[in-house]
Short mmCIF file of C-alpha atoms and ligand atoms in Angstrom, two decimals:
data_model
loop_
_atom_site.label_atom_id
_atom_site.label_comp_id
_atom_site.label_asym_id
_atom_site.label_seq_id
_atom_site.Cartn_x
_atom_site.Cartn_y
_atom_site.Cartn_z
CA MET A 1 119.98 110.28 135.01
CA LYS A 2 121.36 111.39 131.69
CA ASN A 3 118.69 109.40 129.85
CA ARG A 4 116.02 111.03 131.93
CA PHE A 5 117.37 114.49 131.03
CA LEU A 6 117.44 113.58 127.34
CA LEU A 7 113.89 112.30 127.47
CA LEU A 8 112.63 115.49 129.13
CA THR A 9 114.45 117.61 126.57
CA TRP A 10 112.99 115.54 123.76
CA LEU A 11 109.48 115.82 125.15
CA LEU A 12 109.83 119.61 125.51
CA VAL A 13 111.07 119.91 121.92
CA MET A 14 108.12 117.81 120.75
CA LEU A 15 105.70 120.02 122.68
CA VAL A 16 107.13 123.16 121.08
CA VAL A 17 106.95 121.58 117.63
CA ALA A 18 103.37 120.43 118.28
CA ALA A 19 102.37 123.90 119.46
CA GLN A 20 103.89 125.48 116.37
CA CYS A 21 102.07 123.10 114.07
CA GLY A 22 98.74 123.91 115.64
CA GLY A 23 96.95 120.62 114.98
CA GLY A 24 100.09 118.67 115.69
CA ALA A 25 98.38 116.29 118.07
CA ALA A 26 96.17 114.74 115.39
CA PRO A 27 98.42 111.96 114.13
CA GLN A 28 98.70 110.65 117.66
CA ALA A 29 94.98 110.28 118.02
CA THR A 30 94.68 106.75 116.67
CA GLU A 31 97.87 105.63 118.42
CA ALA A 32 97.05 106.95 121.85
CA PRO A 33 95.60 104.54 124.35
CA PRO A 34 92.06 105.51 125.37
CA VAL A 35 93.25 106.78 128.73
CA ALA A 36 95.46 109.36 127.06
CA THR A 37 92.80 112.03 126.88
CA GLU A 38 92.39 111.80 130.62
CA ALA A 39 96.11 111.98 131.28
CA PRO A 40 97.32 114.95 133.28
CA ALA A 41 98.57 118.01 131.41
CA ALA A 42 102.12 117.83 130.18
CA THR A 43 103.76 119.19 133.29
CA GLU A 44 107.14 118.00 134.35
CA GLU A 45 105.45 115.78 136.92
CA ALA A 46 103.23 114.26 134.26
CA MET A 47 106.21 113.64 132.04
CA ALA A 48 107.90 111.82 134.87
CA THR A 49 104.74 109.69 135.13
CA GLU A 50 104.87 108.99 131.42
CA GLU A 51 108.45 107.94 131.82
CA ALA A 52 107.26 105.38 134.33
CA ALA A 53 104.83 103.86 131.77
CA PRO A 54 104.33 100.08 132.01
CA GLU A 55 107.20 99.14 129.68
CA PRO A 56 109.94 98.99 132.33
CA GLU A 57 107.83 96.47 134.25
CA LEU A 58 107.55 94.15 131.27
CA ALA A 59 109.18 90.76 131.42
CA LYS A 60 112.22 90.11 129.25
CA GLU A 61 110.44 87.33 127.39
CA LEU A 62 106.91 86.34 126.48
CA TYR A 63 105.88 82.85 125.38
CA VAL A 64 103.07 83.03 122.84
CA PHE A 65 101.39 79.79 121.75
CA ASN A 66 98.95 80.10 118.84
CA TRP A 67 97.23 78.16 116.07
CA ALA A 68 99.26 77.61 112.90
CA ASP A 69 99.07 80.37 110.25
CA TYR A 70 97.16 82.68 112.53
CA ILE A 71 99.17 85.90 112.90
CA ASP A 72 101.11 88.36 110.83
CA GLU A 73 104.50 87.58 112.37
CA GLU A 74 105.70 91.07 111.50
CA LEU A 75 103.48 92.21 114.40
CA LEU A 76 105.61 90.11 116.74
CA THR A 77 108.74 91.86 115.49
CA MET A 78 107.06 95.24 115.87
CA TYR A 79 106.09 94.42 119.45
CA GLU A 80 109.62 93.26 120.23
CA GLU A 81 111.12 96.42 118.77
CA GLU A 82 108.69 98.70 120.58
CA THR A 83 108.97 97.07 123.98
CA GLY A 84 112.26 95.17 124.09
CA VAL A 85 110.31 92.04 125.11
CA LYS A 86 111.53 88.97 123.23
CA ILE A 87 108.67 86.81 121.98
CA ILE A 88 109.08 83.07 121.84
CA TYR A 89 106.43 81.99 119.40
CA ASP A 90 105.17 78.46 118.84
CA THR A 91 102.07 76.92 117.25
CA TYR A 92 99.63 74.09 117.88
CA ASP A 93 97.18 72.23 115.64
CA SER A 94 93.92 72.18 117.58
CA ASN A 95 92.19 73.10 120.83
CA GLU A 96 92.63 69.53 122.03
CA ASP A 97 96.35 69.70 121.25
CA LEU A 98 96.63 72.91 123.28
CA LEU A 99 94.63 71.42 126.16
CA ALA A 100 96.73 68.25 126.19
CA LYS A 101 99.92 70.31 126.43
CA LEU A 102 98.60 72.38 129.34
CA GLN A 103 97.24 69.31 131.11
CA ALA A 104 100.54 67.52 130.66
CA GLY A 105 101.98 70.26 132.85
CA ALA A 106 103.47 72.63 130.25
CA THR A 107 104.01 75.80 132.26
CA GLY A 108 105.99 78.02 129.95
CA TYR A 109 103.13 79.67 128.04
CA ASP A 110 101.92 83.22 128.65
CA VAL A 111 99.38 83.86 125.89
CA ILE A 112 97.21 81.16 124.30
CA PHE A 113 94.32 81.32 121.80
CA PRO A 114 91.59 78.77 122.66
CA SER A 115 88.24 78.73 120.87
CA ASP A 116 84.90 79.45 122.54
CA TYR A 117 84.06 75.95 123.88
CA MET A 118 87.66 75.37 124.92
CA VAL A 119 87.65 78.57 126.99
CA ASP A 120 84.65 77.12 128.82
CA GLN A 121 86.40 73.80 129.30
CA MET A 122 89.65 75.42 130.47
CA ILE A 123 87.81 77.68 132.95
CA ASP A 124 86.19 74.57 134.45
CA LEU A 125 89.58 72.89 134.70
CA GLY A 126 91.12 75.93 136.40
CA LEU A 127 93.65 76.38 133.60
CA LEU A 128 93.08 80.09 132.90
CA ALA A 129 94.15 83.19 134.80
CA GLU A 130 91.66 85.96 135.46
CA LEU A 131 92.34 88.99 133.30
CA ASP A 132 92.39 92.56 134.57
CA LEU A 133 90.53 94.47 131.85
CA ASN A 134 91.97 97.72 133.26
CA ASN A 135 95.22 96.58 131.75
CA ILE A 136 93.50 95.99 128.39
CA PRO A 137 91.99 99.42 127.59
CA ASN A 138 91.70 98.55 123.89
CA PHE A 139 88.93 96.20 124.99
CA GLN A 140 86.67 99.24 124.49
CA TYR A 141 87.07 98.86 120.71
CA LEU A 142 85.37 95.45 120.57
CA ALA A 143 82.29 95.04 118.37
CA ASP A 144 79.04 94.28 120.20
CA PHE A 145 78.66 91.07 118.18
CA ASN A 146 81.83 89.67 119.75
CA LYS A 147 81.30 90.88 123.30
CA ASN A 148 79.91 88.97 126.29
CA PRO A 149 79.90 85.49 124.71
CA ALA A 150 78.09 82.67 126.49
CA TYR A 151 81.36 80.86 127.24
CA ASP A 152 82.77 83.81 129.25
CA PRO A 153 80.01 86.42 129.60
CA ASP A 154 82.04 89.00 131.53
CA HIS A 155 85.38 88.41 129.80
CA LYS A 156 86.87 87.34 133.08
CA TYR A 157 89.28 85.02 131.31
CA SER A 158 89.25 85.82 127.62
CA VAL A 159 89.14 88.54 125.00
CA PRO A 160 88.24 87.75 121.38
CA TYR A 161 91.08 87.46 118.86
CA PHE A 162 89.38 86.45 115.61
CA TRP A 163 86.10 84.89 114.67
CA GLY A 164 84.99 83.06 111.54
CA SER A 165 83.29 80.04 110.06
CA THR A 166 84.12 76.49 109.01
CA GLY A 167 83.01 75.18 105.61
CA ILE A 168 84.55 73.88 102.38
CA GLY A 169 87.40 75.19 100.24
CA TYR A 170 87.64 74.07 96.61
CA GLU A 171 89.76 74.67 93.54
CA ALA A 172 87.12 76.05 91.20
CA SER A 173 88.83 75.10 87.94
CA VAL A 174 88.70 71.43 88.99
CA VAL A 175 85.72 70.98 91.30
CA ASP A 176 82.69 71.35 89.13
CA PRO A 177 79.84 71.84 89.87
CA PRO A 178 80.77 73.91 92.92
CA PRO A 179 80.07 72.20 96.25
CA ASP A 180 76.96 73.28 98.07
CA SER A 181 76.73 70.50 100.64
CA TRP A 182 78.86 68.50 103.08
CA ALA A 183 78.26 65.64 100.61
CA TRP A 184 81.37 66.95 98.80
CA ILE A 185 83.34 65.78 101.84
CA PHE A 186 81.25 62.87 103.11
CA ASP A 187 79.37 61.22 100.22
CA PRO A 188 81.75 58.65 98.70
CA GLU A 189 80.01 58.98 95.31
CA ILE A 190 80.99 62.63 95.15
CA VAL A 191 84.17 62.92 97.18
CA CYS A 192 85.81 59.89 95.56
CA GLN A 193 85.61 61.65 92.19
CA TYR A 194 88.20 64.05 93.56
CA GLN A 195 90.40 61.43 95.14
CA ASP A 196 93.09 61.87 92.47
CA GLY A 197 93.05 65.65 92.81
CA GLY A 198 93.30 65.25 96.55
CA VAL A 199 90.93 65.87 99.43
CA ASN A 200 91.87 67.13 102.89
CA VAL A 201 89.88 67.31 106.10
CA LEU A 202 90.67 69.25 109.26
CA ASP A 203 92.48 67.13 111.81
CA ASP A 204 90.11 68.35 114.46
CA GLU A 205 87.73 66.27 116.55
CA ARG A 206 84.99 68.84 117.14
CA GLU A 207 85.18 70.21 113.59
CA LEU A 208 85.20 66.93 111.65
CA ILE A 209 82.70 64.91 113.68
CA GLY A 210 80.64 68.12 113.99
CA ALA A 211 80.52 68.53 110.21
CA ALA A 212 79.43 64.90 109.80
CA LEU A 213 76.67 65.44 112.37
CA ARG A 214 75.45 68.51 110.45
CA TYR A 215 75.53 66.48 107.23
CA LEU A 216 73.27 63.93 108.96
CA GLY A 217 70.94 66.71 110.11
CA TYR A 218 72.00 66.68 113.79
CA SER A 219 73.41 69.39 115.99
CA LEU A 220 77.18 69.55 116.09
CA ASN A 221 76.90 69.46 119.87
CA ASP A 222 74.94 66.20 119.83
CA THR A 223 75.97 63.64 122.44
CA ASP A 224 73.54 60.85 121.50
CA GLU A 225 75.72 57.79 121.14
CA ALA A 226 73.74 56.36 118.20
CA HIS A 227 74.10 59.66 116.30
CA LEU A 228 77.81 59.78 117.01
CA ASN A 229 78.25 56.21 115.76
CA GLU A 230 76.36 57.21 112.60
CA ALA A 231 78.71 60.17 112.15
CA ARG A 232 81.68 57.84 112.62
CA ASP A 233 80.31 55.47 109.96
CA VAL A 234 79.84 58.36 107.51
CA ILE A 235 83.43 59.42 108.12
CA MET A 236 84.79 55.89 107.79
CA ALA A 237 82.98 55.41 104.47
CA ALA A 238 84.48 58.58 102.99
CA LYS A 239 87.91 58.28 104.60
CA PRO A 240 89.49 55.99 101.94
CA CYS A 241 89.00 58.83 99.43
CA TRP A 242 90.63 61.47 101.62
CA LYS A 243 94.31 62.12 101.20
CA THR A 244 95.11 63.94 104.44
CA PHE A 245 93.90 65.01 107.88
CA ASP A 246 95.64 68.36 108.16
CA SER A 247 94.73 71.64 109.80
CA ALA A 248 98.16 73.10 110.49
CA GLY A 249 100.01 72.96 107.17
CA TYR A 250 97.20 72.73 104.67
CA ILE A 251 97.54 76.25 103.28
CA ASP A 252 101.19 76.01 102.30
CA ASN A 253 101.58 72.26 101.81
CA LEU A 254 98.27 71.28 100.25
CA MET A 255 96.15 74.13 98.85
CA ILE A 256 98.80 76.41 97.38
CA PRO A 257 100.93 73.72 95.67
CA GLY A 258 97.75 72.01 94.37
CA GLU A 259 98.23 68.83 96.40
CA VAL A 260 94.49 68.90 97.08
CA VAL A 261 91.52 70.37 95.22
CA LEU A 262 88.92 70.07 97.97
CA THR A 263 89.24 70.68 101.69
CA HIS A 264 87.28 71.03 104.88
CA ALA A 265 88.45 74.49 105.93
CA TRP A 266 88.39 77.52 108.18
CA ASN A 267 87.33 80.41 105.99
CA GLY A 268 90.36 82.72 106.27
CA ASP A 269 92.79 79.95 105.34
CA VAL A 270 91.12 79.49 101.94
CA PHE A 271 91.42 83.22 101.22
CA VAL A 272 95.11 83.12 102.09
CA ALA A 273 95.55 80.25 99.59
CA ALA A 274 93.57 82.29 97.04
CA GLU A 275 96.22 85.02 97.21
CA GLU A 276 98.52 82.49 95.47
CA ASN A 277 95.91 80.66 93.37
CA GLU A 278 92.76 82.67 92.78
CA ASN A 279 90.75 79.54 91.95
CA TRP A 280 90.56 78.66 95.65
CA THR A 281 87.04 79.48 96.77
CA TYR A 282 85.24 79.11 100.08
CA VAL A 283 81.66 77.99 100.49
CA MET A 284 79.36 77.29 103.41
CA PRO A 285 77.42 74.03 102.80
CA GLU A 286 73.65 74.31 102.80
CA GLU A 287 73.39 72.10 105.92
CA GLY A 288 75.30 74.82 107.77
CA GLY A 289 78.58 74.64 109.61
CA VAL A 290 80.40 76.25 112.48
CA VAL A 291 80.64 79.86 113.59
CA TRP A 292 83.46 80.23 116.08
CA GLN A 293 85.41 82.77 118.04
CA ASP A 294 89.02 82.34 119.15
CA ASN A 295 90.37 84.21 122.14
CA MET A 296 93.46 85.54 123.80
CA CYS A 297 93.89 84.05 127.28
CA VAL A 298 96.60 83.74 129.88
CA PRO A 299 97.24 80.29 131.37
CA ALA A 300 96.91 80.15 135.16
CA SER A 301 100.51 78.95 135.25
CA SER A 302 101.92 82.06 133.54
CA THR A 303 104.41 84.02 135.61
CA ARG A 304 104.31 86.99 133.22
CA LYS A 305 100.65 87.97 133.36
CA ALA A 306 101.23 91.74 133.26
CA THR A 307 103.31 91.40 130.11
CA ALA A 308 100.75 89.00 128.62
CA GLU A 309 97.99 91.58 129.22
CA HIS A 310 100.17 94.30 127.72
CA PHE A 311 100.68 92.16 124.61
CA ILE A 312 96.96 91.33 124.38
CA ASN A 313 96.14 95.02 124.59
CA TRP A 314 98.74 95.82 121.93
CA MET A 315 97.23 93.22 119.59
CA MET A 316 93.80 94.85 120.08
CA ASP A 317 95.05 98.26 119.01
CA PRO A 318 92.84 98.98 115.96
CA GLU A 319 95.77 99.40 113.57
CA HIS A 320 97.54 96.28 114.78
CA ALA A 321 94.31 94.25 114.69
CA ALA A 322 93.66 95.49 111.14
CA GLN A 323 97.17 94.59 110.01
CA ASN A 324 96.59 91.11 111.39
CA THR A 325 93.26 90.72 109.56
CA ASN A 326 94.77 92.02 106.33
CA TYR A 327 97.34 89.23 106.59
CA VAL A 328 95.32 86.20 107.78
CA TRP A 329 91.94 87.12 106.19
CA TYR A 330 89.92 86.45 109.36
CA PRO A 331 87.40 89.02 110.58
CA SER A 332 88.59 91.07 113.53
CA PRO A 333 86.36 91.50 116.57
CA VAL A 334 87.91 94.96 116.96
CA GLU A 335 85.24 97.24 115.51
CA ALA A 336 87.57 100.24 115.39
CA ALA A 337 89.96 98.22 113.19
CA LYS A 338 87.48 98.32 110.31
CA GLU A 339 88.70 101.66 108.97
CA PHE A 340 92.15 100.11 108.41
CA ILE A 341 90.99 96.79 106.93
CA ASP A 342 91.17 96.19 103.17
CA PRO A 343 87.69 96.81 101.68
CA GLU A 344 88.05 93.54 99.74
CA ILE A 345 88.06 91.69 103.07
CA LEU A 346 85.53 93.87 104.82
CA GLU A 347 82.97 93.57 102.04
CA ASP A 348 83.27 89.82 101.48
CA PRO A 349 80.30 88.10 103.18
CA ALA A 350 82.24 84.84 103.25
CA ILE A 351 84.73 86.53 105.62
CA TYR A 352 82.62 89.03 107.52
CA VAL A 353 79.84 86.46 107.56
CA ASP A 354 76.45 87.99 106.85
CA ASP A 355 73.46 87.57 109.15
CA GLU A 356 71.63 85.18 106.81
CA THR A 357 74.61 82.82 106.84
CA ILE A 358 75.12 83.13 110.59
CA SER A 359 71.54 82.00 111.12
CA ARG A 360 72.48 78.68 109.47
CA LEU A 361 75.56 78.20 111.63
CA GLU A 362 76.09 76.73 115.04
CA TRP A 363 78.54 77.48 117.86
CA ILE A 364 80.56 74.58 119.24
CA GLU A 365 79.74 74.21 122.93
CA GLU A 366 81.54 72.53 125.77
CA LEU A 367 80.34 68.92 126.07
CA PRO A 368 79.24 67.36 129.34
CA GLY A 369 81.78 64.83 130.65
CA ASP A 370 79.92 61.68 129.54
CA GLY A 371 79.24 63.20 126.11
CA LEU A 372 82.89 64.11 125.75
CA SER A 373 83.99 60.55 126.43
CA ILE A 374 81.72 59.25 123.63
CA TRP A 375 83.18 61.86 121.26
CA ASP A 376 86.72 60.94 122.29
CA ARG A 377 86.00 57.24 121.78
CA VAL A 378 84.56 57.90 118.30
CA TRP A 379 87.51 60.14 117.39
CA THR A 380 90.01 57.48 118.50
CA GLU A 381 88.21 54.93 116.32
CA ILE A 382 88.30 57.28 113.34
CA LYS A 383 91.99 58.02 113.70
CA ALA A 384 93.02 54.43 114.52
CA GLN A 385 91.75 52.70 111.42
C1 N2P B 401 94.06 79.36 111.23
C2 N2P B 401 93.44 78.67 112.41
C3 N2P B 401 92.03 79.02 112.57
C4 N2P B 401 91.51 78.55 113.86
N1 N2P B 401 94.95 78.54 110.51
C5 N2P B 401 90.05 78.30 113.83
N2 N2P B 401 89.52 78.16 115.10
#
């Protein structure tokens, strides 16, 4: 009761201050949720409504399961401080890793970040909860480019988190001439020249076999068994010259300390490494690579869906989304975030991929069941030997 009285007093003081300052409402404009303009006038009744804002209904804890190196963790602290919800944060290495954990019956997760094709696959497997977009009003800030993707056209199960491309990262003072083809990863005559400097590839079935397929001139969604065996042979021929298969620790353990000079890479990760060593450079091979979009989803098994949606909405606030992009160097699908994003990031066509480049890229799609088993067989052979 006392708290309620204090809150009302505080709100009244704020209203008086705002009235005296004339334009006092302006700083709130970017912070306010889009519904705010439609909120009732600041009567006592309305203030009581405000007091009953969603926060008190939030769960005590939220289990967030994301890719490695894929968030500004300060945002998690900010969310905890603002809401009192404790976030238990953990990371995974790949879509397949995430899927395996969910299929093995892991039930603790509330927010996960699958890529495009994996959203499709998880919808088919019944692993995702339907989202209520009314609880995610910041959805309105999404860029058209990122909206209504083929894998979830009405955003019934997913909202975009980041998007980007997959190509090659290289240490420009060592790798010379600069790579312009997947041959720098797959042609033994080229890649083995950098064996001593160190070469890494993403430990990721769809990305690595997909890149080999592109190198061979095929689609990275190809399911022709002969083509997949060819891709496997290309990979096996280059593999002795690779040092590591790593997609979770390669920024901090390989690129930054100079343990490798060449790597198959997601674009943002190379820019993060370049903050420490400016020679790290990202290039899209001429054969083309992957354009992808990762998403925020709620597993069907989550018991804290309302809190998960609240968190997803909070992450899509333009200022929060911009802070995240400024940290991880991946383009944000939140159009309204652009005004808060560093111009260096916004204007780099290797990050905010330009249309000409996008036309050379391909989306990874969900594979039909029999195609998927050929891919899985090939991947097992690659990893076993
Ligand atoms: C960042 C992970 C990027 C995920 N380390 C690409 N889908």
